[in-house]
Short mmCIF file of C-alpha atoms and ligand atoms in Angstrom, two decimals:
data_model
loop_
_atom_site.label_atom_id
_atom_site.label_comp_id
_atom_site.label_asym_id
_atom_site.label_seq_id
_atom_site.Cartn_x
_atom_site.Cartn_y
_atom_site.Cartn_z
CA UNK D 1 -74.70 -89.28 21.17
CA UNK D 2 -73.19 -88.81 24.61
CA UNK D 3 -71.31 -85.60 25.52
CA UNK D 4 -68.92 -85.78 28.48
CA UNK D 5 -67.09 -82.58 29.51
CA UNK D 6 -63.29 -82.78 29.30
CA UNK D 7 -62.52 -79.55 31.17
CA UNK D 8 -64.28 -77.32 33.74
CA UNK D 9 -64.97 -74.43 31.30
CA UNK D 10 -65.19 -75.97 27.80
CA UNK D 11 -64.82 -79.03 25.61
CA UNK D 12 -66.58 -82.39 25.54
CA UNK D 13 -65.85 -85.94 24.43
CA UNK D 14 -68.45 -87.34 22.06
CA UNK D 15 -69.32 -91.02 21.77
CA UNK D 16 -72.14 -92.88 20.06
CA UNK D 17 -71.53 -91.56 16.55
CA UNK D 18 -69.61 -92.99 13.57
CA UNK D 19 -68.10 -90.20 11.47
CA UNK D 20 -67.33 -92.55 8.57
CA UNK D 21 -70.96 -92.44 7.50
CA UNK D 22 -73.20 -89.50 6.54
CA UNK D 23 -74.75 -87.70 9.50
CA UNK D 24 -78.51 -87.22 9.58
CA UNK D 25 -79.63 -83.54 9.66
CA UNK D 26 -80.64 -84.08 13.30
CA UNK D 27 -77.19 -85.44 14.21
CA UNK D 28 -75.46 -82.54 12.43
CA UNK D 29 -77.69 -80.06 14.27
CA UNK D 30 -76.94 -81.74 17.62
CA UNK D 31 -73.18 -81.51 16.97
CA UNK D 32 -73.48 -77.90 15.81
CA UNK D 33 -75.39 -76.93 18.97
CA UNK D 34 -72.75 -78.72 21.06
CA UNK D 35 -69.99 -76.78 19.24
CA UNK D 36 -71.65 -73.51 20.19
CA UNK D 37 -71.95 -74.65 23.78
CA UNK D 38 -68.66 -76.53 24.36
CA UNK D 39 -66.51 -74.79 21.67
CA UNK D 40 -64.43 -77.99 21.29
CA UNK D 41 -65.44 -81.62 20.72
CA UNK D 42 -63.25 -84.73 20.89
CA UNK D 43 -64.41 -87.72 18.80
CA UNK D 44 -62.29 -90.71 19.81
CA UNK D 45 -61.66 -93.78 17.68
CA UNK D 46 -62.67 -92.41 14.26
CA UNK D 47 -60.36 -93.92 11.64
CA UNK D 48 -61.69 -91.95 8.69
CA UNK D 49 -60.21 -91.14 5.30
CA UNK D 50 -59.90 -87.74 3.62
CA UNK D 51 -63.20 -87.95 1.73
CA UNK D 52 -65.10 -88.94 4.87
CA UNK D 53 -63.47 -86.14 6.82
CA UNK D 54 -64.42 -83.57 4.17
CA UNK D 55 -68.01 -84.86 4.13
CA UNK D 56 -68.14 -84.58 7.94
CA UNK D 57 -66.92 -80.96 7.94
CA UNK D 58 -69.30 -79.98 5.11
CA UNK D 59 -72.20 -80.51 7.53
CA UNK D 60 -71.18 -77.23 9.18
CA UNK D 61 -70.42 -74.92 6.26
CA UNK D 62 -68.30 -74.36 3.18
CA UNK D 63 -64.88 -76.01 3.16
CA UNK D 64 -62.03 -73.55 3.19
CA UNK D 65 -59.17 -73.83 0.70
CA UNK D 66 -55.90 -74.74 2.40
CA UNK D 67 -53.95 -71.69 1.28
CA UNK D 68 -52.33 -70.82 4.63
CA UNK D 69 -48.88 -72.16 3.84
CA UNK D 70 -45.89 -71.58 1.57
CA UNK D 71 -46.11 -74.87 -0.31
CA UNK D 72 -46.42 -74.59 -4.08
CA UNK D 73 -49.28 -76.54 -5.70
CA UNK D 74 -46.75 -79.02 -7.10
CA UNK D 75 -45.28 -79.64 -3.63
CA UNK D 76 -48.62 -80.51 -1.98
CA UNK D 77 -49.17 -83.93 -0.40
CA UNK D 78 -52.95 -83.44 0.03
CA UNK D 79 -55.64 -81.72 -2.01
CA UNK D 80 -56.68 -78.08 -1.55
CA UNK D 81 -59.48 -78.92 0.90
CA UNK D 82 -57.13 -80.67 3.34
CA UNK D 83 -54.74 -78.56 5.42
CA UNK D 84 -51.55 -80.59 5.82
CA UNK D 85 -50.55 -80.26 9.49
CA UNK D 86 -47.91 -83.01 9.19
CA UNK D 87 -44.13 -82.77 9.08
CA UNK D 88 -44.02 -84.62 5.75
CA UNK D 89 -43.12 -83.68 2.21
CA UNK D 90 -44.88 -85.04 -0.86
CA UNK D 91 -42.73 -88.19 -0.82
CA UNK D 92 -43.67 -88.87 2.81
CA UNK D 93 -40.22 -87.89 4.15
CA UNK D 94 -39.94 -85.70 7.26
CA UNK D 95 -38.79 -82.15 6.49
CA UNK D 96 -35.10 -81.44 7.02
CA UNK D 97 -34.30 -79.19 9.95
CA UNK D 98 -33.58 -76.13 7.81
CA UNK D 99 -36.40 -76.70 5.30
CA UNK D 100 -38.20 -73.42 4.74
CA UNK D 101 -41.61 -75.15 4.90
CA UNK D 102 -40.76 -76.67 8.28
CA UNK D 103 -39.66 -73.33 9.69
CA UNK D 104 -42.85 -71.70 8.45
CA UNK D 105 -45.00 -74.51 9.93
CA UNK D 106 -43.35 -74.06 13.35
CA UNK D 107 -45.60 -70.98 13.63
CA UNK D 108 -48.36 -73.43 14.68
CA UNK D 109 -46.63 -73.55 18.07
CA UNK D 110 -47.80 -69.99 18.75
CA UNK D 111 -51.31 -69.46 20.12
CA UNK D 112 -53.64 -68.72 17.22
CA UNK D 113 -57.08 -68.98 15.73
CA UNK D 114 -57.13 -70.68 12.33
CA UNK D 115 -57.21 -68.45 9.27
CA UNK D 116 -57.70 -65.27 11.29
CA UNK D 117 -55.39 -63.91 8.57
CA UNK D 118 -58.15 -64.41 5.98
CA UNK D 119 -60.85 -61.77 5.38
CA UNK D 120 -63.48 -64.40 6.14
CA UNK D 121 -61.77 -66.50 8.78
CA UNK D 122 -62.34 -70.10 9.85
CA UNK D 123 -65.36 -71.24 11.84
CA UNK D 124 -64.77 -74.91 12.71
CA UNK D 125 -61.52 -76.84 12.25
CA UNK D 126 -61.53 -80.64 12.42
CA UNK D 127 -58.11 -82.24 12.95
CA UNK D 128 -57.63 -85.95 12.51
CA UNK D 129 -54.68 -87.92 13.89
CA UNK D 130 -53.42 -90.35 11.22
CA UNK D 131 -49.94 -90.90 12.71
CA UNK D 132 -48.61 -89.63 16.03
CA UNK D 133 -45.13 -89.44 17.57
CA UNK D 134 -44.15 -91.60 20.57
CA UNK D 135 -44.07 -88.52 22.82
CA UNK D 136 -44.87 -84.81 22.66
CA UNK D 137 -47.02 -83.20 19.97
CA UNK D 138 -49.99 -82.42 22.23
CA UNK D 139 -52.36 -79.64 21.18
CA UNK D 140 -53.46 -77.02 23.69
CA UNK D 141 -56.74 -75.13 23.45
CA UNK D 142 -57.87 -72.06 25.37
CA UNK D 143 -61.44 -70.84 25.90
CA UNK D 144 -61.77 -67.22 24.73
CA UNK D 145 -65.23 -66.83 26.33
CA UNK D 146 -63.93 -67.64 29.78
CA UNK D 147 -60.92 -65.41 29.08
CA UNK D 148 -63.13 -62.50 28.05
CA UNK D 149 -65.45 -62.96 31.03
CA UNK D 150 -62.49 -62.88 33.42
CA UNK D 151 -61.13 -59.54 32.14
CA UNK D 152 -61.54 -56.62 34.52
CA UNK D 153 -64.40 -54.32 33.42
CA UNK D 154 -61.90 -51.57 32.57
CA UNK D 155 -60.11 -53.92 30.12
CA UNK D 156 -63.41 -55.02 28.58
CA UNK D 157 -64.26 -51.36 27.93
CA UNK D 158 -60.76 -50.80 26.50
CA UNK D 159 -60.87 -53.67 24.00
CA UNK D 160 -64.57 -53.93 23.12
CA UNK D 161 -64.42 -51.82 19.93
CA UNK D 162 -60.84 -52.42 18.86
CA UNK D 163 -59.97 -53.48 15.31
CA UNK D 164 -56.84 -55.58 14.71
CA UNK D 165 -54.80 -56.48 11.62
CA UNK D 166 -53.84 -60.14 11.11
CA UNK D 167 -51.24 -61.67 8.78
CA UNK D 168 -49.16 -64.85 8.58
CA UNK D 169 -46.19 -62.53 8.11
CA UNK D 170 -46.75 -61.12 11.62
CA UNK D 171 -46.96 -64.52 13.36
CA UNK D 172 -43.90 -65.90 11.53
CA UNK D 173 -42.06 -62.69 12.34
CA UNK D 174 -42.50 -63.44 16.05
CA UNK D 175 -40.30 -66.54 15.54
CA UNK D 176 -37.74 -64.65 13.48
CA UNK D 177 -38.93 -66.04 10.15
CA UNK D 178 -39.16 -63.23 7.64
CA UNK D 179 -38.04 -64.53 4.26
CA UNK D 180 -41.14 -64.03 2.15
CA UNK D 181 -41.24 -63.74 -1.62
CA UNK D 182 -43.08 -60.82 -3.24
CA UNK D 183 -45.93 -63.19 -4.16
CA UNK D 184 -46.22 -64.40 -0.56
CA UNK D 185 -46.24 -60.83 0.73
CA UNK D 186 -49.22 -60.10 -1.53
CA UNK D 187 -50.98 -63.36 -0.64
CA UNK D 188 -50.51 -62.73 3.10
CA UNK D 189 -51.44 -59.01 3.13
CA UNK D 190 -53.02 -58.07 6.51
CA UNK D 191 -56.78 -58.28 7.03
CA UNK D 192 -58.95 -56.44 9.57
CA UNK D 193 -60.78 -58.27 12.38
CA UNK D 194 -62.76 -57.32 15.46
CA UNK D 195 -60.93 -57.91 18.75
CA UNK D 196 -64.15 -58.77 20.58
CA UNK D 197 -66.82 -60.95 18.98
CA UNK D 198 -70.17 -62.23 20.06
CA UNK D 199 -71.50 -65.73 19.41
CA UNK D 200 -74.86 -65.24 17.70
CA UNK D 201 -76.27 -68.51 19.10
CA UNK D 202 -75.28 -68.12 22.75
CA UNK D 203 -74.81 -64.33 23.01
CA UNK D 204 -71.46 -64.88 24.75
CA UNK D 205 -68.56 -62.58 23.97
CA UNK D 206 -65.11 -63.83 23.04
CA UNK D 207 -61.76 -62.16 22.76
CA UNK D 208 -60.56 -62.84 19.23
CA UNK D 209 -56.83 -63.21 19.77
CA UNK D 210 -54.23 -64.78 17.50
CA UNK D 211 -50.48 -64.60 17.01
CA UNK D 212 -51.31 -63.37 13.52
CA UNK D 213 -52.17 -59.97 15.01
CA UNK D 214 -49.57 -57.31 14.20
CA UNK D 215 -51.48 -54.09 14.65
CA UNK D 216 -54.38 -52.44 16.48
CA UNK D 217 -55.96 -49.58 14.55
CA UNK D 218 -55.25 -46.14 15.99
CA UNK D 219 -52.44 -47.30 18.30
CA UNK D 220 -48.64 -47.14 17.94
CA UNK D 221 -47.33 -50.62 17.12
CA UNK D 222 -45.24 -51.29 20.24
CA UNK D 223 -48.18 -50.24 22.44
CA UNK D 224 -50.51 -52.49 20.45
CA UNK D 225 -48.17 -55.49 20.57
CA UNK D 226 -47.55 -55.05 24.30
CA UNK D 227 -51.32 -55.02 24.87
CA UNK D 228 -51.85 -58.10 22.68
CA UNK D 229 -49.12 -59.96 24.59
CA UNK D 230 -50.77 -59.04 27.83
CA UNK D 231 -54.15 -60.26 26.61
CA UNK D 232 -52.72 -63.54 25.28
CA UNK D 233 -50.98 -64.11 28.61
CA UNK D 234 -54.27 -63.50 30.41
CA UNK D 235 -56.28 -65.66 28.01
CA UNK D 236 -53.97 -68.67 28.20
CA UNK D 237 -53.78 -69.04 31.98
CA UNK D 238 -54.01 -72.69 32.93
CA UNK D 239 -57.63 -72.50 34.11
CA UNK D 240 -58.70 -71.66 30.55
CA UNK D 241 -56.57 -74.35 28.84
CA UNK D 242 -57.36 -77.92 27.84
CA UNK D 243 -54.42 -80.07 26.69
CA UNK D 244 -55.29 -82.75 24.16
CA UNK D 245 -53.02 -85.79 24.24
CA UNK D 246 -53.60 -87.51 20.91
CA UNK D 247 -54.57 -91.11 20.39
CA UNK D 248 -54.51 -92.52 16.86
CA UNK D 249 -57.93 -92.02 15.26
CA UNK D 250 -58.95 -89.02 17.36
CA UNK D 251 -60.76 -86.21 15.63
CA UNK D 252 -60.87 -82.93 17.50
CA UNK D 253 -63.15 -80.19 16.19
CA UNK D 254 -62.89 -76.67 17.61
CA UNK D 255 -64.65 -73.37 17.11
CA UNK D 256 -62.07 -70.79 16.00
CA UNK D 257 -64.45 -67.97 16.93
CA UNK D 258 -64.43 -69.09 20.57
CA UNK D 259 -61.01 -70.69 21.16
CA UNK D 260 -57.30 -70.40 20.42
CA UNK D 261 -54.90 -73.32 20.11
CA UNK D 262 -51.24 -74.19 19.65
CA UNK D 263 -49.12 -77.24 18.84
CA UNK D 264 -46.57 -78.45 21.38
CA UNK D 265 -43.04 -79.57 20.64
CA UNK D 266 -42.07 -83.08 19.51
CA UNK D 267 -39.15 -84.66 17.68
CA UNK D 268 -40.35 -83.46 14.30
CA UNK D 269 -37.09 -84.15 12.44
CA UNK D 270 -37.02 -87.75 13.70
CA UNK D 271 -40.63 -88.95 14.04
CA UNK D 272 -43.70 -88.76 11.84
CA UNK D 273 -46.78 -86.80 12.90
CA UNK D 274 -49.48 -86.97 10.24
CA UNK D 275 -52.39 -84.68 11.13
CA UNK D 276 -54.94 -83.55 8.57
CA UNK D 277 -57.35 -80.67 8.96
CA UNK D 278 -60.60 -79.80 7.27
CA UNK D 279 -61.85 -76.31 7.95
CA UNK D 280 -65.16 -74.57 7.34
CA UNK D 281 -65.31 -70.86 6.69
CA UNK D 282 -67.27 -68.48 8.84
CA UNK D 283 -70.32 -66.91 7.18
CA UNK D 284 -68.79 -63.42 6.95
CA UNK D 285 -65.77 -61.31 8.00
CA UNK D 286 -65.82 -60.61 11.76
CA UNK D 287 -66.37 -56.90 11.13
CA UNK D 288 -69.48 -57.67 9.10
CA UNK D 289 -70.97 -59.50 12.09
CA UNK D 290 -72.75 -57.91 15.03
CA UNK D 291 -70.55 -56.65 17.86
C1 OGA W 301 -54.08 -76.76 13.25
C2 OGA W 301 -53.06 -76.60 14.31
C3 OGA W 301 -51.89 -77.78 16.05
C4 OGA W 301 -51.23 -79.10 16.18
O1 OGA W 301 -54.35 -77.90 12.86
O2 OGA W 301 -54.67 -75.76 12.85
O3 OGA W 301 -52.71 -75.50 14.64
O4 OGA W 301 -51.04 -79.56 17.33
N1 OGA W 301 -52.63 -77.73 14.86
O5 OGA W 301 -50.89 -79.69 15.15
MN1 MN W 302 -54.14 -74.03 13.79
#
């Protein structure tokens, strides 16, 4: 395998591997080590199907159930191990402008870390481009190690031991979407996460930010949200951001412990964008891991 950096601080393009077939343990270990180092890997020209994508992700942990949406089981286009990041309903039609599922999914345009709203959040996400629009629909990624390192020492000391609360209700609220059923409110009840994490393999610290954050323990809410905004603004300065322009067949895998990402705008009521994500869980809640 060849690894070619795609950005000055993180990310690499990987060639010399075919993700349609089973990886050897040595190949899986090489990719895992590269994930810890680069935090994001781009695998171009990998036209794989859902089963192959799931098998690829399983090399790195337990597949997460795709429960982070408001689709009912009967409305799903894909199975529970595939997160549907498309703009399509079960019949393959693009969502209408005022469709509740579309409005909920627009939350992906806010900077986030996948499943930070789950007690045990996501480790690696792998997103595969099965259909892309003629323009727009890039994905941006930001390196939370570089962002942490660049904080002034006084800010590092301020945030190092903070505990945050994450929920899908908080991130959707930022876009003015607040119509949740009682069942959804229970399903999306806030979870606690560390604000600063350490990568056990590399020892590097990361700032664990996400638009799902709605509270910092021990702080009045407006003060907490103003601080989180400030930190997100700092962490997403252009020098920490890689923009991925999709080509059909790309697979991008990122480490949610070390990066944030967001979707960019496209004509989602007129063009099809079929992206499918497999996600592996972290080994434990962030608070159960070493600071
Ligand atoms: C995701 C996600 C962004 C995009 O797959 O988790 O946030 O550009 N995707 O679709
Ligand atoms: Mn995401």
